[in-house]
CSV table of C-alpha atoms (C1' of nucleotides) in Angstrom, one decimal:
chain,number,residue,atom,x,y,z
C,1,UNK,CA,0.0,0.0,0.0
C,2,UNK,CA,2.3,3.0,1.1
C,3,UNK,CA,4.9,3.9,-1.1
C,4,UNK,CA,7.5,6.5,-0.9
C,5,UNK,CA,4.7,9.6,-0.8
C,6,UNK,CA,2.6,7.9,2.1
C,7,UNK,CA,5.8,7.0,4.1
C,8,UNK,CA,7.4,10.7,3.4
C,9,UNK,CA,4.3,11.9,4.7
C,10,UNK,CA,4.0,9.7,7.2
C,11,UNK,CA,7.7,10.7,8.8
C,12,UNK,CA,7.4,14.1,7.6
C,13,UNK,CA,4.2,14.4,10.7
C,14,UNK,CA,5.7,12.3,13.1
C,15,UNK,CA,9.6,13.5,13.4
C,16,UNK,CA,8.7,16.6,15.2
C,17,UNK,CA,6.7,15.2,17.8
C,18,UNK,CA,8.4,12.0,18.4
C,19,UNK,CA,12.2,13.5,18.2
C,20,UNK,CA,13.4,13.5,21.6
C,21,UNK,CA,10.3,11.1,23.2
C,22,UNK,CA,11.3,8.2,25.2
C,23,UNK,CA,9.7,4.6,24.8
C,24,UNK,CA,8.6,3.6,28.2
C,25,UNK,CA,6.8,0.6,27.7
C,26,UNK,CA,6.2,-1.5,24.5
C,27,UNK,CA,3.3,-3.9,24.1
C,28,UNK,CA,3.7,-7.0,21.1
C,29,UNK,CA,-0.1,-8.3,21.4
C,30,UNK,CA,0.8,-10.0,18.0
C,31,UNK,CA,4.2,-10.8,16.6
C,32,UNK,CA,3.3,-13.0,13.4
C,33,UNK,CA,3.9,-10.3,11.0
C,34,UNK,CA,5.5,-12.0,8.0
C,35,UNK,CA,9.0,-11.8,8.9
C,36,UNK,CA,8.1,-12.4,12.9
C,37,UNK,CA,8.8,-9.6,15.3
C,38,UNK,CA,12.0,-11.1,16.9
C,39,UNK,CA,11.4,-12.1,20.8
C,40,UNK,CA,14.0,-9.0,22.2
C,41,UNK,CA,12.1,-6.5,20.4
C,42,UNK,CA,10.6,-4.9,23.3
C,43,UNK,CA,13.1,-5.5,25.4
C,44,UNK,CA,15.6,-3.6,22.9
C,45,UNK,CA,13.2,-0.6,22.4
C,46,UNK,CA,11.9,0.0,26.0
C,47,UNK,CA,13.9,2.6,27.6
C,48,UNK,CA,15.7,4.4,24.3
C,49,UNK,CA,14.7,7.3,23.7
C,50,UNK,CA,14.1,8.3,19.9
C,51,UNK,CA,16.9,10.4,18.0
C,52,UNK,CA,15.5,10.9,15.2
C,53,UNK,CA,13.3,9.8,12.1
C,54,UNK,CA,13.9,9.4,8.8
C,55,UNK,CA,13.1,7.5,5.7
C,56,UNK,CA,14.4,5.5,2.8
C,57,UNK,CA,12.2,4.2,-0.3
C,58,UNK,CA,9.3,2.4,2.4
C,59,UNK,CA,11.4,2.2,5.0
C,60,UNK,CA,11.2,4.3,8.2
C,61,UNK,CA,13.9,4.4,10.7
C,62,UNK,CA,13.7,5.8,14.2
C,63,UNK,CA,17.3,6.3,15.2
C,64,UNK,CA,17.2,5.3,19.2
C,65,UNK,CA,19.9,7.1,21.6
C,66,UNK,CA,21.6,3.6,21.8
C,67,UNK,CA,23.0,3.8,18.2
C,68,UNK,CA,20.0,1.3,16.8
C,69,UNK,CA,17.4,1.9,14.2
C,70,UNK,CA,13.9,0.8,15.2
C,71,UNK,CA,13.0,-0.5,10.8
C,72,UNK,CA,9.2,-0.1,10.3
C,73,UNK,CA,8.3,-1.6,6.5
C,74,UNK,CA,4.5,-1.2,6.3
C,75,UNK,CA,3.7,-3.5,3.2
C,76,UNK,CA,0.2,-3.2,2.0
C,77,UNK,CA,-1.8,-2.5,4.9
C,78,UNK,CA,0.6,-1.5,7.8
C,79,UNK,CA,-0.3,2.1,9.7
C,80,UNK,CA,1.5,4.0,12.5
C,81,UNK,CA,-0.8,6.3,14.2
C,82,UNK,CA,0.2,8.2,17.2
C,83,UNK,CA,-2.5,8.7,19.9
C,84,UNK,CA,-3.5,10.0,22.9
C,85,UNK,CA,-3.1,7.7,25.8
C,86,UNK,CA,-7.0,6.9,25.9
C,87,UNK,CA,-7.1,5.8,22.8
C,88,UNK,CA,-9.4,2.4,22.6
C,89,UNK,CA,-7.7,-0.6,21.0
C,90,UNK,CA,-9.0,-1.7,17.7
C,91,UNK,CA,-8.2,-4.8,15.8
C,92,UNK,CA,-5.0,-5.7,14.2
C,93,UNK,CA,-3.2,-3.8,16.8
C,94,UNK,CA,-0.3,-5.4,16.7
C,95,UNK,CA,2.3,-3.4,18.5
C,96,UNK,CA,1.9,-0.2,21.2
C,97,UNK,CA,4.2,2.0,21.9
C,98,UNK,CA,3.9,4.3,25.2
C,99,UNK,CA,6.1,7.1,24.9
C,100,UNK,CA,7.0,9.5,28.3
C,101,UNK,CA,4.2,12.0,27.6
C,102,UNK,CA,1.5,9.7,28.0
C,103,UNK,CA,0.9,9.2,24.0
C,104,UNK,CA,1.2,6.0,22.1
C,105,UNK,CA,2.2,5.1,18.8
C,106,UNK,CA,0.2,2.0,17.3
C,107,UNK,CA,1.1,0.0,14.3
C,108,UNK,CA,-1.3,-1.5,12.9
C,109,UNK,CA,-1.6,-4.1,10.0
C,110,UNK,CA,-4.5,-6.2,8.8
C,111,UNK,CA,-2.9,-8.3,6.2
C,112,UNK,CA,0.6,-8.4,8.5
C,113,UNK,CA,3.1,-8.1,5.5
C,114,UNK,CA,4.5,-5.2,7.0
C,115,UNK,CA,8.0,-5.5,9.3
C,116,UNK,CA,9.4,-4.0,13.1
C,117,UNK,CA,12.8,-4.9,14.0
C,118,UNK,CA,15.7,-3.4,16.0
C,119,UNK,CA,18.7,-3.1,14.1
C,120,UNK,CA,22.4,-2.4,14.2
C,121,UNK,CA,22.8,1.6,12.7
C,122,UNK,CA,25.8,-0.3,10.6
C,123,UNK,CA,23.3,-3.3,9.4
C,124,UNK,CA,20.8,-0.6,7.7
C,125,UNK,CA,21.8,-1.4,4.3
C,126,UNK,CA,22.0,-4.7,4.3
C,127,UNK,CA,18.6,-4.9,6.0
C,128,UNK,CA,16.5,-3.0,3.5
C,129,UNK,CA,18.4,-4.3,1.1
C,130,UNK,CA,17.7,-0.9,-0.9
C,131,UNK,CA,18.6,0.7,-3.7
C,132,UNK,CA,18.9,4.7,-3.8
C,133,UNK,CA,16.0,6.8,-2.9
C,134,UNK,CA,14.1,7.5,-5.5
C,135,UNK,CA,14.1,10.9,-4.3
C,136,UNK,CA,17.8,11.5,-4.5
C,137,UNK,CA,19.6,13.2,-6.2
C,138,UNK,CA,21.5,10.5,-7.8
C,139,UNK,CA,18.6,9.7,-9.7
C,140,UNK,CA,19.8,10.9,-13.1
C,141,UNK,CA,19.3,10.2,-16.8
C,142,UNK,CA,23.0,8.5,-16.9
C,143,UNK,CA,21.7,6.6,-13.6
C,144,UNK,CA,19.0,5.3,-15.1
C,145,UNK,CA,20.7,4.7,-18.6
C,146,UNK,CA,23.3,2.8,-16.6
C,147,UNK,CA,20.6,0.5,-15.3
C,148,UNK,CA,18.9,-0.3,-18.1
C,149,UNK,CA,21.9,-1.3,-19.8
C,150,UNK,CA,22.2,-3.6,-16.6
C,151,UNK,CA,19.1,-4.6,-16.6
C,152,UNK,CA,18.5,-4.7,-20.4
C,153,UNK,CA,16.0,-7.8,-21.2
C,154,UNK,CA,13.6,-6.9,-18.3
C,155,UNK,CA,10.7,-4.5,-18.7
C,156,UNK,CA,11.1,-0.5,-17.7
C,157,UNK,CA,8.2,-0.8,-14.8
C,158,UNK,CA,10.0,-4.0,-13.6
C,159,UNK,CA,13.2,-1.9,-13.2
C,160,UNK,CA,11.7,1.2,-12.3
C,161,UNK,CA,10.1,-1.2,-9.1
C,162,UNK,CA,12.9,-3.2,-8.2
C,163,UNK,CA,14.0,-2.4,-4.7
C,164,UNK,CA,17.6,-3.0,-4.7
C,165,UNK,CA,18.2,-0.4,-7.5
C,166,UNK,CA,16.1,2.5,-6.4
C,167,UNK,CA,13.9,2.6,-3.5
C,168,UNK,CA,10.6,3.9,-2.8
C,169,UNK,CA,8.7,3.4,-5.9
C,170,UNK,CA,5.5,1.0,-6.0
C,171,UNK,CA,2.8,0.3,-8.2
C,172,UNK,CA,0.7,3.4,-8.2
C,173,UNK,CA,3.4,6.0,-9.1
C,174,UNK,CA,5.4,3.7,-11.2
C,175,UNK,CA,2.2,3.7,-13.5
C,176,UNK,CA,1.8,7.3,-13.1
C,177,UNK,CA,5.6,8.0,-13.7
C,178,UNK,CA,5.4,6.3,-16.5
C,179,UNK,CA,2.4,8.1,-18.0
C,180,UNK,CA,4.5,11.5,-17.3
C,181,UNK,CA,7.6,10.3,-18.9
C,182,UNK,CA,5.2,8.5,-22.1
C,183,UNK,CA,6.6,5.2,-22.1
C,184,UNK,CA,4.9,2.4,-21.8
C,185,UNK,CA,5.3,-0.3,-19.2
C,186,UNK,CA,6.5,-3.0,-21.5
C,187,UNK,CA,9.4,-1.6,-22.8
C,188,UNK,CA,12.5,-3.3,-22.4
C,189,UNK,CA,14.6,-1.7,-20.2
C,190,UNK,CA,17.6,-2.3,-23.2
C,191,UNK,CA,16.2,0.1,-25.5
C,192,UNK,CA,15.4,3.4,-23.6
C,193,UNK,CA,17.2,6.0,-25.1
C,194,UNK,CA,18.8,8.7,-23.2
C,195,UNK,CA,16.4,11.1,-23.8
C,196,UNK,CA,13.5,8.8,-22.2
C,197,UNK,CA,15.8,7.9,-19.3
C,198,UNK,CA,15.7,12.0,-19.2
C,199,UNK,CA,12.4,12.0,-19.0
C,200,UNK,CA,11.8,9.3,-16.4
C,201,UNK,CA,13.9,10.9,-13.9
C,202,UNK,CA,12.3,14.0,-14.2
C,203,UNK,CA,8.6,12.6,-13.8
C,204,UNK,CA,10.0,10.6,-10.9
C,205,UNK,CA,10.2,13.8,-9.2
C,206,UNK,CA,7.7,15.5,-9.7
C,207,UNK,CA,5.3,13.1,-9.6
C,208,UNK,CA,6.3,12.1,-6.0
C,209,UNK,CA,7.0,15.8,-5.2
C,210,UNK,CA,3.0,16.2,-6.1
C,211,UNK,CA,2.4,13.2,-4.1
C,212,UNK,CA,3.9,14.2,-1.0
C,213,UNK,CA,2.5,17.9,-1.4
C,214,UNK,CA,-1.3,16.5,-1.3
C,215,UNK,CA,-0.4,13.6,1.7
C,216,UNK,CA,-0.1,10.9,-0.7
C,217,UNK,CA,-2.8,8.5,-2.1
C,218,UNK,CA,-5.5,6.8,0.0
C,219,UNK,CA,-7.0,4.5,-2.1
C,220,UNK,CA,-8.6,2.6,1.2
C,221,UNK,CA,-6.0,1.8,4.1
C,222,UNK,CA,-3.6,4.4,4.1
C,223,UNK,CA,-3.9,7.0,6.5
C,224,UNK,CA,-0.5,9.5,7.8
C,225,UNK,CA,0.9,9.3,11.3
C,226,UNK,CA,-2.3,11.2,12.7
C,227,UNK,CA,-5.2,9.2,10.6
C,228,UNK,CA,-5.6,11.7,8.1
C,229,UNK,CA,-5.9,10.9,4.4
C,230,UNK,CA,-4.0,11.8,1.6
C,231,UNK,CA,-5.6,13.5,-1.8
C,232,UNK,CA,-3.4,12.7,-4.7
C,233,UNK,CA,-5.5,9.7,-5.4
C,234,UNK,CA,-7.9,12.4,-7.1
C,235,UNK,CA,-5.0,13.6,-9.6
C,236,UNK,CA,-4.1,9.7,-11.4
C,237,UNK,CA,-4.1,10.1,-14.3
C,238,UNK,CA,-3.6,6.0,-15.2
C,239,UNK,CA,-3.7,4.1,-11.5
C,240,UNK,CA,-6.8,2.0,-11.6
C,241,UNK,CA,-8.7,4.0,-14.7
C,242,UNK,CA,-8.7,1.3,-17.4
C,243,UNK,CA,-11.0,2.1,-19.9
C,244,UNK,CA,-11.9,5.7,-19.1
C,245,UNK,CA,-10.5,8.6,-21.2
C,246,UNK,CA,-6.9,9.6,-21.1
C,247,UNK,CA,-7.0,12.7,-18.9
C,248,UNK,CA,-4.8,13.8,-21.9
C,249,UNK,CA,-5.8,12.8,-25.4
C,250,UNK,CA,-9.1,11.2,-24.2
C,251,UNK,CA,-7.9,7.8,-25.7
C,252,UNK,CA,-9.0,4.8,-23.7
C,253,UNK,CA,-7.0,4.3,-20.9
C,254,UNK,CA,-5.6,0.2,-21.1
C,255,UNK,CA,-5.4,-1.7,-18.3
C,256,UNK,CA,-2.5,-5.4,-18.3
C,257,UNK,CA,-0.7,-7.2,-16.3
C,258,UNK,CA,2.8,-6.7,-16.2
C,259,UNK,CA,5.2,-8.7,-13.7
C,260,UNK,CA,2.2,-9.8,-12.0
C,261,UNK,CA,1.1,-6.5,-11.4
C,262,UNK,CA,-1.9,-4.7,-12.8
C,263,UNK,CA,-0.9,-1.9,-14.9
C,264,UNK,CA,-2.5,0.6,-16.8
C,265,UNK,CA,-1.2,3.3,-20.0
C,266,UNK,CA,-2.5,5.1,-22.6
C,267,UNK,CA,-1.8,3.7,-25.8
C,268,UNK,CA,-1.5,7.1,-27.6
C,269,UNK,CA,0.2,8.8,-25.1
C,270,UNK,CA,2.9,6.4,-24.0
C,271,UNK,CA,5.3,4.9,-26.8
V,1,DA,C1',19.1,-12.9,-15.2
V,2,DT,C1',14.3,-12.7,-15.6
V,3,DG,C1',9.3,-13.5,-15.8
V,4,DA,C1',5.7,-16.2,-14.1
V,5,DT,C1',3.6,-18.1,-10.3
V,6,DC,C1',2.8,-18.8,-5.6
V,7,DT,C1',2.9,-17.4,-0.9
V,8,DC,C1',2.2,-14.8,3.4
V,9,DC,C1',-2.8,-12.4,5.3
V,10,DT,C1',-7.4,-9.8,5.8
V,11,DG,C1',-11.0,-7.1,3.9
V,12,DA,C1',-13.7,-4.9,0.3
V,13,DG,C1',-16.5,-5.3,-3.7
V,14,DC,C1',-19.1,-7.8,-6.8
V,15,DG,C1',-22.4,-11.2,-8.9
V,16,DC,C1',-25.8,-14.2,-7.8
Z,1,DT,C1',-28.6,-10.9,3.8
Z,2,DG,C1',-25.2,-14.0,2.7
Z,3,DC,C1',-22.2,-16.9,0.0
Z,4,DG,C1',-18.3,-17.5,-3.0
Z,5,DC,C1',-15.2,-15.5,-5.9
Z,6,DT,C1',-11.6,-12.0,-7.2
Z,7,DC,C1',-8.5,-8.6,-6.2
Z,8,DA,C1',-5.5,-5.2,-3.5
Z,9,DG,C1',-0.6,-0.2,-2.6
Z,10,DG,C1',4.7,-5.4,-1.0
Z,11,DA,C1',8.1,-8.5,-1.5
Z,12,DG,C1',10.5,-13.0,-1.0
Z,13,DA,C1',10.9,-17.9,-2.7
Z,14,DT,C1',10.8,-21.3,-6.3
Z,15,DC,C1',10.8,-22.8,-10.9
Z,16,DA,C1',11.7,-22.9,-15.9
DNA sequence: ATGATCTCCTGAGCGC
DNA sequence: TGCGCTCAGGAGATCA
């Protein structure tokens, strides 16, 4: 569910208020999350006090005083909400977190694809396993150019998605990014030209940037750190619109599946 | 190296 | 109202 947009915004709310907070108690009520919530967790957060909070691709990371990192991966359905201490359990609470003013943070995941851990600070990369952000800077035409040529047979929104070369991007804005940049989702990675690999890293931007400035997109879980919900679900202009008009030449919008994803271009728009 | 397929789960939406 | 089916923003494993 959350990609990079939903977790920026997510982080984005919560730094400032959690910067500073220390975890005094930490409640595991359910610990089968897909990769299982090791046994020490608690232990290993309860007492730290949070340094800071930061982001890459869908990962959040709560630097703790101790030198760790507190991962959070959310997967489809995962939330962290903070609230006030009253606040009522609800199902598919799976962790709670009371911090030293009283408040708690709650993650909360029906489906339970998401992932909590402790970590070593030095064992970050190796956890997420990521690629750059997708937001950074390095993400340039020659990047990208570079990649494909790496990554030549496979398709562009296969590349574009995979993890371990740039991190953040999901199924929503990969469609979307490549509706900006008007390339279609099939095309092997191997033949981009420059020019497209141009125009990919520049719609990476500033669809994301658009993202993050409306809160990202609720489509029907996600909600930011305080419940709200994001609006940029209103501006796709492919995600989830197969056979309505293009927003842009009015052609039909098509929907496929591609890498066992659905995906969805305009055939007029996109080459 | 890569795509297809399956898997982990629950819930929403749809047709009947 | 309810049943059964399909599908969902992620990502890792297995197989060909």
């Amino acid at each position: 569910m959350p990609e990079l947009p939903e977790v920026e915004t997510i982080v984005r709310g919560l730094e400032p208020v959690l910067r500073g907070r220390r975890i005094v108690a930490v409640d595991v009520r359910e610990p089968r999350l897909r990769t299982a919530i090791a046994p020490d967790f608690a232990a290993r957060l309860t007492g730290r006090r949070i340094a800071g909070m930061s982001r890459h691709g869908k990962f959040i990371l709560l630097a703790l005083d101790h030198g760790g990192i507190w991962l959070v991966h959310l997967g489809m359905t995962g939330r962290v909400t903070l609230g006030a201490p009253e606040r009522t359990a609800r199902p598919h609470d799976h962790v709670v977190v009371r911090l030293d003013d009283g408040r708690v943070l709650t993650y909360n995941d029906p489906r339970r694809f998401g992932r909590l851990a402790v970590i070593a600070a030095d064992a970050t990369a190796a956890e997420t396993a990521a690629g750059i952000d997708a937001l950074s800077p390095a993400l340039t035409a020659d990047f990208l150019h570079a990649r494909s040529r790496r990554h030549g047979r496979t398709t562009v929104k296969s590349l574009l998605m995979d993890q371990r070369e740039i991190a953040g991007l999901g199924n929503i804005y990969v469609n979307e990014i490549l509706f900006r940049a008007g390339v279609r989702p099939r095309r092997r990675a191997g033949r981009l030209t420059r020019a497209e690999c141009a125009r990919l890293a520049a719609a990476t931007r500033s669809i994301l940037g658009a993202a993050i400035a409306r809160g990202g997109s609720s489509i029907s879980d996600y909600r930011d750190g305080f419940e709200r919900s994001g609006s940029y679900q209103r501006r796709h202009q492919v995600y989830d619109r197969a056979g309505e008009p293009c927003r842009r030449c009015g052609g039909p919008v098509r929907g496929c599946v591609v890498t066992g994803r659905s995906t969805f271009y305009c055939a007029r728009c996109q080459r």
